[in-house]
Coordinates of N, CA and C and ligand atoms in Angstrom, one line a residue:
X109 N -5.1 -33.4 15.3 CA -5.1 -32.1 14.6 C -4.5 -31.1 15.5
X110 N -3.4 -30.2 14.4 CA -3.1 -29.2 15.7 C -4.0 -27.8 15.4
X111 N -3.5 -26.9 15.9 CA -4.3 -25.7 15.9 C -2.8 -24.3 15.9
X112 N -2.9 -23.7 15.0 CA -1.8 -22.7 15.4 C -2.6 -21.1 15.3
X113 N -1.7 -20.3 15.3 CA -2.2 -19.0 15.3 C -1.2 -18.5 14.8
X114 N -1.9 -17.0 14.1 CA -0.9 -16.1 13.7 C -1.3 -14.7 14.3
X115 N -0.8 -14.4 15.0 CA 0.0 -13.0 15.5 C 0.4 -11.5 14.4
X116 N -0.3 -10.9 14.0 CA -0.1 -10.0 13.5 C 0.0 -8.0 14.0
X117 N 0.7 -7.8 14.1 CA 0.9 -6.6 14.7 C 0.7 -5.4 14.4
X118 N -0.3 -4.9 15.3 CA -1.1 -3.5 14.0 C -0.7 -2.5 15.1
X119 N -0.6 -1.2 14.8 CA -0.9 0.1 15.2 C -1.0 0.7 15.1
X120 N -1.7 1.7 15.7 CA -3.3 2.4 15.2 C -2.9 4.2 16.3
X121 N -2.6 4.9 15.4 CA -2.7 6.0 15.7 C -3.0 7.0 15.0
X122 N -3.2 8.0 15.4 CA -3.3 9.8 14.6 C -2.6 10.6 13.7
X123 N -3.0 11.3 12.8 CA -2.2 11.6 12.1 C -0.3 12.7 12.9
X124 N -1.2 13.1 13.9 CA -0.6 13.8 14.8 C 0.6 13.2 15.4
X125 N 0.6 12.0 15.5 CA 1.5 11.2 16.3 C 2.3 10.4 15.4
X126 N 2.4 10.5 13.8 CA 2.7 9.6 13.3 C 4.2 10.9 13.1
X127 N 5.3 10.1 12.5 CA 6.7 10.6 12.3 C 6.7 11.5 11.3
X128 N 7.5 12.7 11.3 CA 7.2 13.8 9.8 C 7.0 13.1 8.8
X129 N 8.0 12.3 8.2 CA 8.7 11.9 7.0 C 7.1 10.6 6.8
X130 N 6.3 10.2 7.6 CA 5.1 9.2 6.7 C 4.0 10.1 6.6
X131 N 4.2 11.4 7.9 CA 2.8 12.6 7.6 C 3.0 13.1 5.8
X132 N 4.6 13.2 5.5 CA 4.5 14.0 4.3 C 4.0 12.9 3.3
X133 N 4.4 11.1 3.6 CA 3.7 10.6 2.9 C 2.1 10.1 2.6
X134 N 1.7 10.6 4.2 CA 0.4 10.6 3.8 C -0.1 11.6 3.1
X135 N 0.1 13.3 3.2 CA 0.0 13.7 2.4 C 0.3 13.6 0.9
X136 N 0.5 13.0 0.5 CA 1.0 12.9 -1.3 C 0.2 11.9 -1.9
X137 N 0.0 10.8 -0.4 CA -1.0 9.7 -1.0 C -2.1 10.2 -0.7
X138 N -2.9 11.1 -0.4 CA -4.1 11.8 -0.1 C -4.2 12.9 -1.4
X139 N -3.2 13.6 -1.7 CA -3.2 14.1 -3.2 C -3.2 13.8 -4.5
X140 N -2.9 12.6 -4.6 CA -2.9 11.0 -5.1 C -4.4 11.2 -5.7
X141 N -4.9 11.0 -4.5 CA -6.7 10.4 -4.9 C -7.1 11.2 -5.9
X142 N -6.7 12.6 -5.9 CA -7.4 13.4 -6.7 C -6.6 13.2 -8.4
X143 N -6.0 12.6 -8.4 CA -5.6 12.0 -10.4 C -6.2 10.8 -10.3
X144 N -6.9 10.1 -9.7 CA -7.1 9.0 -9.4 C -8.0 9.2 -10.9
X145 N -8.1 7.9 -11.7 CA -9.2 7.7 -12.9 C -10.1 6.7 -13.0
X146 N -11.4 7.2 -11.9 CA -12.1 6.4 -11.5 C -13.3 6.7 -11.4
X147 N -14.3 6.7 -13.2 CA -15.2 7.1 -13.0 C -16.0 6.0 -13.1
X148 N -15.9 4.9 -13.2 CA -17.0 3.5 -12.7 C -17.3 3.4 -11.6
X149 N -16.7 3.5 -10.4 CA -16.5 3.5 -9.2 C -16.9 4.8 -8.1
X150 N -16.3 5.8 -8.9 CA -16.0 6.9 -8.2 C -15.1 6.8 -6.8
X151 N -14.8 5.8 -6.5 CA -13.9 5.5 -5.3 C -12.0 5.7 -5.9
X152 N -11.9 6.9 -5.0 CA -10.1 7.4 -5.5 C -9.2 7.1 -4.9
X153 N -8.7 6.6 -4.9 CA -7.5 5.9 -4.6 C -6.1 6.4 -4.7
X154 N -5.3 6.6 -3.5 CA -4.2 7.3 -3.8 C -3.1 6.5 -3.5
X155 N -2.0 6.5 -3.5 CA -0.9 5.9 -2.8 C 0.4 6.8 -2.8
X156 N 1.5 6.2 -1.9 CA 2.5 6.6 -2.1 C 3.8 6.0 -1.6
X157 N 5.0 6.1 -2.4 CA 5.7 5.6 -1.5 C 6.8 6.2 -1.9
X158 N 7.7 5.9 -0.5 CA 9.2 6.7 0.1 C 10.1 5.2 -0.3
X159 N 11.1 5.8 -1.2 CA 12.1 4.8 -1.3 C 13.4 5.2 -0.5
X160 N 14.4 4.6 -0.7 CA 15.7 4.4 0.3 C 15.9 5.5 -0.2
X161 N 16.1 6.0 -1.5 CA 17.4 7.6 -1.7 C 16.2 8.5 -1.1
X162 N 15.0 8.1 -0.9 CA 14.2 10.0 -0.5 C 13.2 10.3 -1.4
X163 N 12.8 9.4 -2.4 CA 12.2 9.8 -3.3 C 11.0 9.4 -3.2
X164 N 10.1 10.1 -3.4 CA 8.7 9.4 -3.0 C 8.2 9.8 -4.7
X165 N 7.5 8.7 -4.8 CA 6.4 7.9 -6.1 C 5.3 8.0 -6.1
X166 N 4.5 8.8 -6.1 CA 2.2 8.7 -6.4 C 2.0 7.9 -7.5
X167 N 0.9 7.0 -6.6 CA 0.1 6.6 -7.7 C -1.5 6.7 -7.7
X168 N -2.1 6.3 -8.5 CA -3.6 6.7 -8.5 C -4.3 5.4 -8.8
X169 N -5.8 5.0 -8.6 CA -6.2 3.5 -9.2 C -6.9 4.2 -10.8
X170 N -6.8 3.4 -11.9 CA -7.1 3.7 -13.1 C -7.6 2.7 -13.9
X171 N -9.1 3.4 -13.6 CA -9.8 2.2 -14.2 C -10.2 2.3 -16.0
X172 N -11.1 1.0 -16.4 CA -11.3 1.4 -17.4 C -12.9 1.0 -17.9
X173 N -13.6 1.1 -18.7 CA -14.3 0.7 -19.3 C -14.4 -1.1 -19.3
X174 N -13.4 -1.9 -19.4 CA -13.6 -3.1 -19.2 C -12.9 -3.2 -17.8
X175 N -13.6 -3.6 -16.9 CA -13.8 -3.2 -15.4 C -12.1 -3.8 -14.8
X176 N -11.9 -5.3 -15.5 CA -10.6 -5.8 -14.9 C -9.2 -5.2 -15.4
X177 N -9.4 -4.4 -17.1 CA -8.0 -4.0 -16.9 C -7.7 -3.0 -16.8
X178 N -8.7 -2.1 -15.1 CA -8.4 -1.4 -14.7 C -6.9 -2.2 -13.4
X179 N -6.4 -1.1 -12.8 CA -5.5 -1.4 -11.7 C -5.8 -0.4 -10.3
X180 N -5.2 -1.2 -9.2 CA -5.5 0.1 -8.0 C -4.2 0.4 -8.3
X181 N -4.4 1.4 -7.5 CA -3.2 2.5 -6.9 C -2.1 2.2 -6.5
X182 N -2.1 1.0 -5.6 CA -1.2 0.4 -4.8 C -0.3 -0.3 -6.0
X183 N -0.6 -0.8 -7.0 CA 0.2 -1.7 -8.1 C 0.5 -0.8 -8.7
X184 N 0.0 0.5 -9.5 CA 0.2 1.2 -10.0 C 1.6 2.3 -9.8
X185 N 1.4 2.4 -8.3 CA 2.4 3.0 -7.4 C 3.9 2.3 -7.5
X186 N 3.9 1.3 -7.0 CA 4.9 -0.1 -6.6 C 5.5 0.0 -8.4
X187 N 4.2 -0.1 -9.3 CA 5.0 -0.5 -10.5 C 5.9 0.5 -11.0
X188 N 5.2 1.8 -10.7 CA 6.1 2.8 -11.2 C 7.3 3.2 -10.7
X189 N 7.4 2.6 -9.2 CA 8.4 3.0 -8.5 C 9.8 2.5 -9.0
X190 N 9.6 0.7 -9.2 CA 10.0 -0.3 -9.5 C 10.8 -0.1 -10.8
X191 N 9.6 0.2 -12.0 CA 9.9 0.6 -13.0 C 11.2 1.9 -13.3
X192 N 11.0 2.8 -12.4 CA 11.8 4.2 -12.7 C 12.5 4.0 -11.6
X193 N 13.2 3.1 -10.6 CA 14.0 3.1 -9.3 C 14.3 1.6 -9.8
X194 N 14.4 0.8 -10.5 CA 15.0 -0.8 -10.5 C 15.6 -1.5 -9.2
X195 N 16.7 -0.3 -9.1 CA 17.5 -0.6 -7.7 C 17.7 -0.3 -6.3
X196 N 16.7 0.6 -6.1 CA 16.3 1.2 -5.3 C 14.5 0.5 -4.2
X197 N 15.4 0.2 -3.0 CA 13.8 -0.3 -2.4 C 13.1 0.7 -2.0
X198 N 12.0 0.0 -1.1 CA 11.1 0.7 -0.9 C 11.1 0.5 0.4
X199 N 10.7 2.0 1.1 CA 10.7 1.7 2.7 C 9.9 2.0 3.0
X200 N 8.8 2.9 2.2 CA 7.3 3.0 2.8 C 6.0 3.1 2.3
X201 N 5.2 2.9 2.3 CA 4.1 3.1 1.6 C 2.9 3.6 2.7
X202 N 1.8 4.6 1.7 CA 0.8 5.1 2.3 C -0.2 5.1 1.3
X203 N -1.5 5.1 1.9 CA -2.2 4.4 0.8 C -4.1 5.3 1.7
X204 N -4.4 6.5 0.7 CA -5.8 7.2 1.3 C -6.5 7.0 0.1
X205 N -7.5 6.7 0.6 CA -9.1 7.2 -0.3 C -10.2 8.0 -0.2
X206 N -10.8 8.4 -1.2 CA -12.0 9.5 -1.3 C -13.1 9.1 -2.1
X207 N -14.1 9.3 -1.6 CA -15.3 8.8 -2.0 C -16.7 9.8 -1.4
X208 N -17.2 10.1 -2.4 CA -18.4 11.4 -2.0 C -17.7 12.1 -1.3
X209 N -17.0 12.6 -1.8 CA -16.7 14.2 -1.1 C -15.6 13.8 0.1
X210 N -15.3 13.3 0.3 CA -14.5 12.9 1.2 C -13.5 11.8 1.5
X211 N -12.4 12.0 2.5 CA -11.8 10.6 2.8 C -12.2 9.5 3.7
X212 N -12.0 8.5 3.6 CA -12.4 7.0 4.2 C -12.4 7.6 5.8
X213 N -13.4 7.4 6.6 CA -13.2 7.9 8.2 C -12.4 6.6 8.6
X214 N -12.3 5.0 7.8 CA -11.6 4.2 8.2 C -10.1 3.9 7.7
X215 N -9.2 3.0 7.8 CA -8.3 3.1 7.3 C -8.7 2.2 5.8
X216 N -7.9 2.3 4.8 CA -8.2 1.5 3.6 C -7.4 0.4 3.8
X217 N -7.9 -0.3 3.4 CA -7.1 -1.6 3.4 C -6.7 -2.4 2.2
X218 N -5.2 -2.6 1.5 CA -5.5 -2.9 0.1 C -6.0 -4.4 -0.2
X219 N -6.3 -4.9 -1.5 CA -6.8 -5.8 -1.2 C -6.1 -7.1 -1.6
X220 N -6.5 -7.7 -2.0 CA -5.7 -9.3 -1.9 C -4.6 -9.5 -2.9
X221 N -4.9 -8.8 -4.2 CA -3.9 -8.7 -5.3 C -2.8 -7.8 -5.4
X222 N -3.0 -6.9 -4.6 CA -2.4 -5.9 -4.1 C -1.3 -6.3 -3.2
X223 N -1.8 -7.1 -2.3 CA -1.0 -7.5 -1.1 C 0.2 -8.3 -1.8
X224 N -0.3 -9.3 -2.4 CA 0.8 -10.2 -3.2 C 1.6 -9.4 -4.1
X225 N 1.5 -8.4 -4.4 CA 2.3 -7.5 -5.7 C 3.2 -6.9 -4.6
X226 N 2.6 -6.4 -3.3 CA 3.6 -5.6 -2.0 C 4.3 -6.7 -1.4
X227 N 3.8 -8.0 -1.6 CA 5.4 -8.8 -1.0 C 6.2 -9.4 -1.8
X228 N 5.9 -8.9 -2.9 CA 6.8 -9.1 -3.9 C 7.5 -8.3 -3.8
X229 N 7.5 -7.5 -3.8 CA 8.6 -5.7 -3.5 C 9.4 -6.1 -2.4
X230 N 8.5 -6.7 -1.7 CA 9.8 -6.9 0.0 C 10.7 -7.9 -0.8
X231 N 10.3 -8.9 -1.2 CA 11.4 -10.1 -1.8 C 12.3 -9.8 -2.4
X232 N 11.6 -9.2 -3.3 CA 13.0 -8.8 -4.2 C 13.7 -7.8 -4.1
X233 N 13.5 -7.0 -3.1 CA 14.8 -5.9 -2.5 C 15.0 -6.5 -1.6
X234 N 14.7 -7.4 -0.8 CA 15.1 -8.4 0.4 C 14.9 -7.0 1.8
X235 N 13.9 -6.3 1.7 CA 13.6 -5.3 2.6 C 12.3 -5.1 2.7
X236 N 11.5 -5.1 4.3 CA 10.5 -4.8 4.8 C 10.3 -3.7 4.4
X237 N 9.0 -3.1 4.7 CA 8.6 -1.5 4.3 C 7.1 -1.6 4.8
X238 N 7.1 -0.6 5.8 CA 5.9 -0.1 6.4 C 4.7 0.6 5.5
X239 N 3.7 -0.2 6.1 CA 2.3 0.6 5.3 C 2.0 1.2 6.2
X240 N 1.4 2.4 5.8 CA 0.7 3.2 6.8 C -1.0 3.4 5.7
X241 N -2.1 3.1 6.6 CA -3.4 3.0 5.8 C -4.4 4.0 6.6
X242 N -4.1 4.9 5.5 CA -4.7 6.2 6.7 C -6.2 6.6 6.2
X243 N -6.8 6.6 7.3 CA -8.4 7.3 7.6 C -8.5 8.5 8.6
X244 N -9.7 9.0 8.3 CA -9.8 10.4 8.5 C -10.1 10.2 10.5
X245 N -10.2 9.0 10.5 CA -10.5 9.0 12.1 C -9.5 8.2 12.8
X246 N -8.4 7.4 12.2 CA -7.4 7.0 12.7 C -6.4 5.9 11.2
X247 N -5.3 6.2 11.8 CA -4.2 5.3 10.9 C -4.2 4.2 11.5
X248 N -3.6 3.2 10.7 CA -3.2 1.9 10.9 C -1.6 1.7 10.5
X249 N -0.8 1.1 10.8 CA 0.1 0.8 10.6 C 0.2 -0.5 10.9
X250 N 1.3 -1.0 9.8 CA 1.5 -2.6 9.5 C 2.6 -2.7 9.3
X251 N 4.0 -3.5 10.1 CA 5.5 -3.2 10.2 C 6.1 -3.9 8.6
X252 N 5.3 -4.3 7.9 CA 5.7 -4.7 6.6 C 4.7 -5.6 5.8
X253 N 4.9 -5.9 4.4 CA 3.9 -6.6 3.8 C 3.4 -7.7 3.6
X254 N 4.6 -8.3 4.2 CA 4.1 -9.7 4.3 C 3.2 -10.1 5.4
X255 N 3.0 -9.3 6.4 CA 2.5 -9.0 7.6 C 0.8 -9.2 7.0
X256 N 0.6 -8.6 5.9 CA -0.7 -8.5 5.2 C -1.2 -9.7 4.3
X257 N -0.1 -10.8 4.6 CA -0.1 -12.0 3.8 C 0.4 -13.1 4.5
X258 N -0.2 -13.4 5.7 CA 0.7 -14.8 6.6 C 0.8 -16.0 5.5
X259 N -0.2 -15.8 5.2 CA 0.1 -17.5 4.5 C 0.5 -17.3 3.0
X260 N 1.5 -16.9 2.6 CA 1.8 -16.6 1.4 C 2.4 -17.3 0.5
X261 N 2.5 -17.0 -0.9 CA 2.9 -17.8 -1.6 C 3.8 -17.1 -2.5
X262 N 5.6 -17.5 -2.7 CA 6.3 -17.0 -3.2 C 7.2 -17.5 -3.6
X263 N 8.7 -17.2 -4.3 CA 9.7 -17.9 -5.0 C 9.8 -19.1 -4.2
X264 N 10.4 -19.3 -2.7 CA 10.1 -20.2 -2.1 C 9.4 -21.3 -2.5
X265 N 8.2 -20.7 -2.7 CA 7.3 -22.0 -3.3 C 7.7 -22.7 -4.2
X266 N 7.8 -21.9 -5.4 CA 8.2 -22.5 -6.7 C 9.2 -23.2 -6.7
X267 N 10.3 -23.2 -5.4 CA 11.6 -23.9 -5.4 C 10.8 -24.9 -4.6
X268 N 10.1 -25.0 -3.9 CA 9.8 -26.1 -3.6 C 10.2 -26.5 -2.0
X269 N 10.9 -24.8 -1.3 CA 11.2 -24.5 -0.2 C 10.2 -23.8 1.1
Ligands
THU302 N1 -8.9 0.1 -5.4 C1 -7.6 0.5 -5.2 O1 -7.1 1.2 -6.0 N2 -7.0 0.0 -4.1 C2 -7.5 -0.8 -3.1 O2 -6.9 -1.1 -2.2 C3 -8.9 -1.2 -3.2 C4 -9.6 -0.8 -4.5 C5 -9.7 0.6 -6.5 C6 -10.0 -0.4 -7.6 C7 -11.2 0.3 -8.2 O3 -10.7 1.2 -9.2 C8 -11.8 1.0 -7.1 O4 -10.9 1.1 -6.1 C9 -13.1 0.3 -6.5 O5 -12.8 -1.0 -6.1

């Protein structure tokens, strides 16, 4: 039996230290939370992302009354981006939450279905794009999405490659 390892590369800094152009995207995904439609939960959810021409996208998580066909933020984000930019990738995403009065002191982390929807984005613009997952006590940074999916499953597969 072998044994391997995967190597993932995170880093973790301040809002202070992070480059203008992802501060203004944290800001938008932090303004985000507040359209957020999430009264089952009350957990708000913002996102955001910077595409190649400059354009940044908010999204919000929107739930509903039958619990699953609500969406987070992060799909909601991606899809709209996608939807109203076809051609246009995506080079960054930021992603804050609020809950009781406040933002997450940790960074948010999206979750599994999420993850697979954000490496789909990389695939099919055939471009990486940094998440930045920001908390009120420190950011995280992740140099792309598949990063948040080592063992993944995609076209590849289905070809059988
Ligand atoms: N949610 C997101 O929008 N993004 C995440 O990464 C995690 C969870 C939403 C889904 C639901 O509306 C609420 O947060 C609680 O799970």
């Amino acid at each position: 039996m072998k044994e391997k390892s995967i190597n993932i590369p995170i880093r973790i800094c301040s809002f202070a230290e992070l480059p203008e152009k992802y501060q203004q995207l944290v800001e938008s995904a932090k303004q985000q939370t507040q359209h957020a439609y999430a009264p089952y939960s009350n957990f708000r959810v913002g996102a955001a992302v910077l595409l190649n021409n400059g354009v940044v996208v908010g999204g919000s998580n929107q739930e509903n009354a039958a619990y699953p066909s609500g969406l987070c933020a992060e799909r909601v984000t991606v899809f709209a981006a996608n939807a109203q930019y076809p051609e246009i990738p995506v080079r960054a995403l930021a992603i804050a939450a609020f809950t009781n009065g406040a933002f997450l002191q940790k960074p948010i982390p999206p979750c599994g279905a999420c993850r697979q929807v954000l490496l789909e984005v990389e695939n099919r613009f055939g471009q990486d794009f940094e998440i930045i997952l920001y908390g009120e006590n420190e950011i995280m940074l992740i140099k792309r999405a598949s990063d948040l999916l080592p063992i993944q499953f995609s076209q590849n597969n289905l070809n059988n490659c």
